XYZ file of C-alpha atoms in Angstrom:
414
model
C 64.826 -40.964 34.668
C 62.097 -38.370 35.208
C 58.979 -39.942 36.526
C 57.112 -38.347 33.549
C 58.993 -38.868 30.269
C 58.514 -39.432 26.561
C 59.276 -42.831 25.080
C 57.871 -44.441 21.923
C 56.612 -40.974 21.009
C 54.222 -40.616 23.812
C 54.217 -39.520 27.531
C 54.711 -42.102 30.232
C 54.311 -42.030 34.059
C 57.115 -44.243 35.168
C 56.553 -47.397 33.089
C 52.908 -46.739 32.146
C 51.558 -44.855 29.046
C 49.347 -42.000 29.957
C 47.213 -42.992 26.973
C 46.470 -46.292 28.710
C 45.696 -44.555 31.966
C 43.110 -42.251 30.047
C 41.500 -45.288 28.520
C 41.208 -47.082 31.864
C 40.233 -44.265 34.130
C 38.949 -41.466 31.851
C 39.720 -37.790 31.935
C 40.184 -35.470 33.658
C 42.450 -37.533 36.044
C 45.232 -36.806 38.391
C 48.234 -39.161 37.956
C 50.916 -39.364 40.625
C 54.342 -41.083 40.623
C 55.072 -43.213 43.684
C 58.802 -43.335 43.055
C 58.913 -39.520 42.784
C 56.939 -38.922 45.948
C 59.304 -41.278 47.865
C 62.413 -39.828 46.298
C 61.444 -36.230 47.145
C 60.627 -37.081 50.771
C 63.741 -39.020 51.196
C 65.897 -36.198 49.876
C 64.709 -33.972 52.803
C 65.173 -36.652 55.357
C 68.700 -37.628 54.082
C 69.904 -34.028 53.851
C 69.452 -33.545 57.603
C 70.937 -36.849 58.580
C 73.630 -35.118 60.769
C 71.142 -33.310 62.965
C 68.199 -34.617 64.980
C 65.130 -33.772 62.896
C 61.602 -34.563 61.858
C 59.946 -34.120 58.528
C 56.339 -33.099 59.002
C 54.735 -33.186 55.596
C 52.207 -30.304 55.027
C 49.052 -32.237 54.438
C 47.286 -29.227 52.709
C 49.475 -29.717 49.634
C 47.877 -33.036 48.830
C 45.805 -34.890 51.404
C 44.965 -38.145 49.538
C 45.126 -40.910 52.237
C 47.156 -43.203 49.896
C 49.809 -40.529 49.626
C 49.727 -39.869 53.395
C 50.034 -43.606 54.035
C 53.082 -43.760 51.699
C 54.764 -41.069 53.873
C 53.593 -42.692 57.158
C 55.470 -45.888 56.050
C 58.589 -43.689 55.751
C 57.999 -42.628 59.409
C 57.064 -39.116 58.402
C 55.451 -36.607 60.656
C 52.627 -34.414 59.501
C 51.788 -30.665 59.614
C 47.983 -30.285 59.792
C 45.517 -27.267 59.828
C 42.070 -28.838 60.510
C 40.305 -31.726 62.140
C 39.682 -33.179 58.731
C 43.375 -33.323 57.989
C 43.971 -34.913 61.459
C 41.485 -37.667 60.700
C 42.937 -38.151 57.297
C 46.418 -38.755 58.737
C 45.107 -41.189 61.294
C 43.095 -43.140 58.673
C 46.284 -43.253 56.694
C 48.204 -44.879 59.486
C 50.168 -41.699 60.668
C 51.708 -41.568 64.067
C 49.759 -38.910 66.060
C 52.780 -38.301 68.232
C 54.466 -36.905 65.132
C 51.699 -34.443 64.167
C 51.926 -30.720 64.610
C 48.705 -28.711 64.394
C 48.999 -25.251 62.771
C 46.402 -22.629 61.726
C 44.972 -19.466 63.177
C 41.451 -20.541 63.846
C 41.429 -23.897 65.789
C 38.058 -24.716 67.055
C 37.510 -26.095 70.553
C 36.321 -29.412 69.094
C 39.467 -29.733 66.983
C 41.680 -29.078 70.010
C 39.927 -31.654 72.080
C 40.230 -34.359 69.429
C 43.838 -33.606 68.784
C 44.545 -33.801 72.576
C 42.561 -37.065 72.727
C 44.829 -38.807 70.130
C 47.980 -37.382 71.553
C 49.466 -35.120 68.934
C 53.058 -33.657 69.235
C 52.128 -30.087 69.692
C 49.890 -27.145 68.657
C 51.584 -24.403 66.683
C 50.174 -21.416 68.491
C 49.299 -18.295 66.342
C 47.937 -15.727 68.932
C 47.641 -14.824 72.522
C 44.004 -15.648 72.466
C 44.686 -19.143 71.241
C 46.900 -19.627 74.357
C 43.798 -18.826 76.567
C 41.619 -21.402 74.740
C 44.228 -24.067 74.882
C 44.812 -23.536 78.563
C 41.060 -23.611 79.348
C 40.589 -26.848 77.385
C 43.645 -28.334 79.142
C 42.080 -27.443 82.497
C 38.784 -28.914 81.574
C 40.256 -32.202 80.451
C 43.036 -32.260 83.060
C 45.773 -32.344 80.477
C 49.013 -30.467 79.912
C 48.881 -28.985 76.253
C 52.157 -29.098 74.423
C 52.631 -25.913 72.389
C 55.129 -24.410 69.889
C 55.034 -20.739 69.242
C 54.754 -19.728 65.567
C 56.615 -16.529 65.327
C 55.932 -14.006 62.607
C 59.398 -12.528 61.850
C 58.259 -9.779 59.473
C 60.361 -11.075 56.540
C 59.402 -10.571 52.863
C 59.468 -14.091 51.350
C 59.371 -12.568 47.878
C 56.596 -14.823 46.764
C 53.029 -14.238 45.626
C 51.200 -12.095 48.203
C 48.496 -14.740 48.687
C 50.977 -17.329 49.904
C 53.216 -14.955 51.829
C 52.732 -15.613 55.647
C 55.695 -13.919 57.481
C 54.904 -10.197 57.238
C 53.148 -7.990 59.790
C 50.221 -7.651 57.553
C 49.602 -11.344 57.418
C 47.157 -13.110 59.791
C 49.792 -15.710 60.820
C 51.997 -16.077 63.872
C 52.938 -14.014 66.870
C 54.840 -10.819 66.177
C 58.540 -11.310 66.724
C 58.704 -8.356 69.097
C 56.117 -9.943 71.405
C 57.741 -13.332 71.641
C 59.375 -12.908 75.033
C 56.232 -11.378 76.534
C 54.180 -14.271 75.249
C 56.568 -16.694 76.805
C 56.175 -14.973 80.151
C 52.416 -15.267 79.755
C 52.734 -18.941 79.147
C 54.422 -19.316 82.541
C 51.181 -18.107 84.188
C 48.977 -20.664 82.292
C 49.461 -23.976 84.249
C 48.022 -26.254 81.577
C 50.447 -25.276 78.770
C 53.947 -26.594 78.157
C 56.149 -24.670 75.769
C 58.127 -27.292 73.693
C 59.300 -25.340 70.594
C 59.638 -22.125 68.629
C 59.041 -21.785 64.918
C 58.073 -19.832 61.853
C 56.721 -20.436 58.365
C 57.107 -17.330 56.118
C 55.438 -18.552 52.962
C 55.252 -20.815 50.024
C 56.952 -21.172 46.654
C 60.133 -19.423 47.849
C 62.797 -19.427 45.213
C 65.731 -17.908 47.221
C 67.518 -19.012 50.363
C 68.059 -15.609 51.927
C 64.445 -15.322 53.323
C 64.859 -18.701 55.049
C 68.196 -17.752 56.516
C 66.835 -14.308 57.786
C 63.883 -16.064 59.511
C 66.274 -18.670 61.115
C 68.445 -15.864 62.391
C 65.495 -14.192 64.043
C 64.426 -17.533 65.534
C 67.834 -18.322 66.871
C 68.034 -15.002 68.589
C 64.828 -15.833 70.358
C 65.911 -19.405 71.144
C 69.223 -18.243 72.669
C 67.395 -15.758 74.942
C 64.918 -18.412 76.037
C 67.561 -21.059 76.714
C 69.564 -18.635 78.572
C 66.547 -17.822 80.774
C 66.112 -21.503 81.462
C 63.178 -22.238 79.255
C 63.373 -26.002 78.337
C 62.701 -26.002 74.652
C 62.623 -29.303 72.633
C 62.574 -28.206 68.935
C 63.010 -25.430 66.383
C 60.384 -25.571 63.629
C 61.773 -23.912 60.450
C 58.504 -24.414 58.501
C 58.442 -25.256 54.813
C 57.987 -23.233 51.717
C 60.743 -24.385 49.301
C 59.623 -23.578 45.802
C 59.579 -25.757 42.667
C 60.143 -24.903 39.006
C 56.850 -24.371 37.217
C 58.195 -22.313 34.261
C 61.557 -20.581 34.623
C 61.991 -20.316 38.304
C 65.344 -21.352 39.689
C 64.724 -22.454 43.232
C 67.427 -24.175 45.339
C 67.493 -27.900 45.102
C 66.308 -29.815 48.139
C 69.939 -30.732 48.817
C 71.196 -27.135 48.479
C 68.321 -25.910 50.738
C 68.961 -28.502 53.398
C 72.779 -28.296 53.243
C 72.705 -24.530 53.740
C 70.068 -24.629 56.546
C 71.684 -27.533 58.400
C 75.037 -25.666 58.413
C 73.216 -22.638 59.798
C 71.569 -24.850 62.453
C 74.659 -26.876 63.278
C 75.132 -25.447 66.671
C 71.504 -25.452 67.590
C 70.907 -28.007 70.380
C 67.251 -28.462 69.550
C 65.499 -30.991 67.218
C 64.757 -29.423 63.857
C 61.237 -29.794 62.420
C 60.611 -29.084 58.753
C 57.142 -28.791 57.145
C 57.705 -29.264 53.320
C 54.676 -29.904 51.114
C 54.864 -28.504 47.636
C 58.526 -29.424 47.132
C 57.633 -33.093 47.827
C 54.430 -33.515 45.785
C 54.237 -30.803 43.089
C 56.429 -32.421 40.456
C 55.183 -35.972 41.226
C 51.797 -35.331 39.697
C 50.121 -34.340 36.472
C 46.525 -33.523 35.474
C 45.463 -35.539 32.453
C 42.731 -33.864 30.289
C 41.173 -34.276 26.760
C 40.626 -31.671 24.098
C 36.892 -31.398 23.461
C 36.789 -28.536 20.949
C 39.039 -26.195 18.996
C 37.754 -22.768 18.555
C 39.437 -20.372 16.152
C 38.595 -16.705 16.052
C 40.115 -13.600 14.494
C 41.439 -12.599 17.729
C 42.238 -15.768 19.698
C 42.493 -19.525 19.390
C 40.952 -21.718 22.223
C 41.643 -25.307 23.016
C 38.597 -26.225 25.152
C 39.397 -29.189 27.363
C 37.380 -31.259 29.799
C 39.181 -30.083 32.940
C 38.520 -26.700 34.477
C 39.255 -24.223 37.237
C 37.230 -26.352 39.715
C 39.777 -29.200 39.127
C 42.863 -27.005 39.178
C 42.352 -23.542 40.728
C 45.939 -22.265 40.749
C 45.896 -20.541 37.296
C 42.696 -18.644 38.128
C 43.610 -17.894 41.739
C 47.282 -17.000 41.350
C 47.669 -16.670 37.566
C 49.990 -19.619 38.091
C 51.786 -21.136 35.093
C 51.848 -24.918 34.420
C 53.592 -26.530 31.517
C 51.043 -28.147 29.205
C 52.180 -30.773 26.680
C 50.498 -33.265 24.287
C 50.573 -36.857 25.506
C 51.195 -38.088 21.878
C 52.815 -35.178 19.937
C 51.996 -35.133 16.286
C 54.856 -33.358 14.443
C 52.821 -33.263 11.211
C 50.207 -30.919 12.874
C 50.756 -27.181 12.443
C 51.312 -25.481 15.717
C 49.101 -22.563 16.755
C 48.899 -20.224 19.782
C 46.105 -21.435 22.009
C 44.474 -20.560 25.329
C 43.747 -23.787 27.136
C 40.387 -23.282 28.724
C 37.757 -25.346 30.451
C 33.904 -25.492 30.313
C 33.244 -23.535 33.484
C 31.210 -20.428 33.102
C 33.939 -17.917 34.135
C 36.495 -16.033 32.081
C 38.878 -17.092 34.804
C 38.535 -20.643 33.748
C 41.792 -21.111 32.072
C 44.680 -23.667 32.502
C 47.186 -21.957 30.402
C 47.341 -18.891 28.004
C 49.286 -18.413 24.803
C 50.628 -22.019 24.447
C 52.077 -23.078 21.094
C 50.497 -26.457 20.348
C 49.653 -28.773 17.507
C 46.395 -30.353 18.743
C 43.137 -31.921 17.442
C 39.862 -32.625 19.179
C 40.208 -35.859 21.200
C 43.953 -35.321 21.922
C 45.221 -35.807 25.449
C 47.175 -33.025 27.195
C 49.238 -33.276 30.366
C 49.283 -30.338 32.747
C 52.460 -30.794 34.666
C 53.562 -30.101 38.339
C 50.107 -30.379 39.634
C 50.720 -32.725 42.556
C 50.521 -29.845 44.988
C 47.390 -27.715 45.493
C 45.687 -29.389 42.609
C 43.132 -31.883 43.897
C 43.324 -30.549 47.445
C 41.914 -27.104 46.235
C 39.302 -28.633 43.832
C 35.684 -28.135 44.154
C 32.215 -29.009 42.636
C 31.767 -25.615 41.199
C 29.210 -25.711 38.212
C 28.136 -29.108 39.768
C 31.157 -30.753 38.293
C 32.105 -34.120 39.936
C 35.564 -34.168 41.285
C 38.076 -36.149 39.242
C 39.725 -39.492 39.796
C 43.247 -39.868 41.237
C 45.594 -42.650 40.416
C 49.099 -43.620 41.494
C 51.637 -45.277 39.255
C 54.136 -47.678 40.870
C 56.613 -48.774 38.116
C 54.268 -50.723 35.757
C 51.322 -50.848 38.082
C 48.431 -48.263 38.251
C 46.332 -48.072 41.414
C 43.135 -46.016 41.717
C 43.500 -43.955 44.948
C 40.244 -42.024 44.537
C 37.290 -42.859 42.550
C 35.785 -40.253 40.255
C 32.738 -38.719 41.808
C 29.326 -39.417 40.272
C 26.520 -36.883 39.631
C 24.531 -38.639 42.439
C 27.490 -37.875 44.758
C 26.905 -34.057 44.280
C 23.573 -33.901 46.095
C 23.991 -36.954 48.233
C 23.737 -34.826 51.430
C 21.056 -32.478 50.194
C 17.307 -32.982 50.728
C 14.030 -31.615 49.626
C 11.654 -29.837 52.074
């Protein structure tokens, strides 16, 4: 059964009515399915059973510590990009020895803290970063484990804002400079090269870009192993897409089977960094209709959630399915733009949606478990929303709704 499904003429999350969740916790509200989160993570892990591997969940997709704790209990690793994400993983009970630290702008304090807790490795994105890591290693008398993030110059055929594997992107070390960078590492005594990897983008819906990137990596790995460089892992990144509207991405099983076959002869541990594919379809954003506005040119359903709660439509013109929680077949359907109260024309959740709705009705914005709450803000001085997790017939509040007082808690008059 789908974790979000209709029964008794209304939408449920697992065994709990979303109407009941709205009554208890209010709207807007993010709702996650525990069973779907576990199932999606397990699919990645099971698909690589025949090869030494580690799933490092990409924390940026959804960083709630209850969700991180759920994955930590599954013995997951974590892919982080900031000190805040590191501390979240530690607070959630994650194993620091299974953490990889990515990102192009690691600050010295972030590196020091990551070394202090003993993370698995830093994914290095530039020659300049090597110098900083080596200097900090010397200062603290530590050998710093590193993996090289290679930019293979491969078109991931995704939205340009989430493509990360082309020369024009800020990420990674140019493929053609890989061997020279490895030679440089040999001159830096406080660095230890443990892996090679790449991540070419997010929301990929075809297998061919993944395969092209792996081919580039394997060429480099073969040269390094032949030269006697003792590598431990090959990091193939994440990026597997999900279906928001009419995309047809490979299933997790198809993705993993194809890639594991490609990597069958590789003697290294395989690291994967999935995020969106694990959490996206495990979450919805629950919202209430405040007003209906009908004009000669356009109909608007004005809801109580907004671009500060879910930025993807405004930022990427992303499409999310929007459905009534309790459909009323007697209501005439009209074409609506679903918009929020923020003072921006970009504040829309969906455009041109055929719906039969009335003020006070509940709507579910689907597939918002990834890059929903994690990208939210307090724009227009709007408190961030509550998050709840459904476990069969139980509902757990995993983040309280912010109050107005929370908005200026750290501000002061002079």
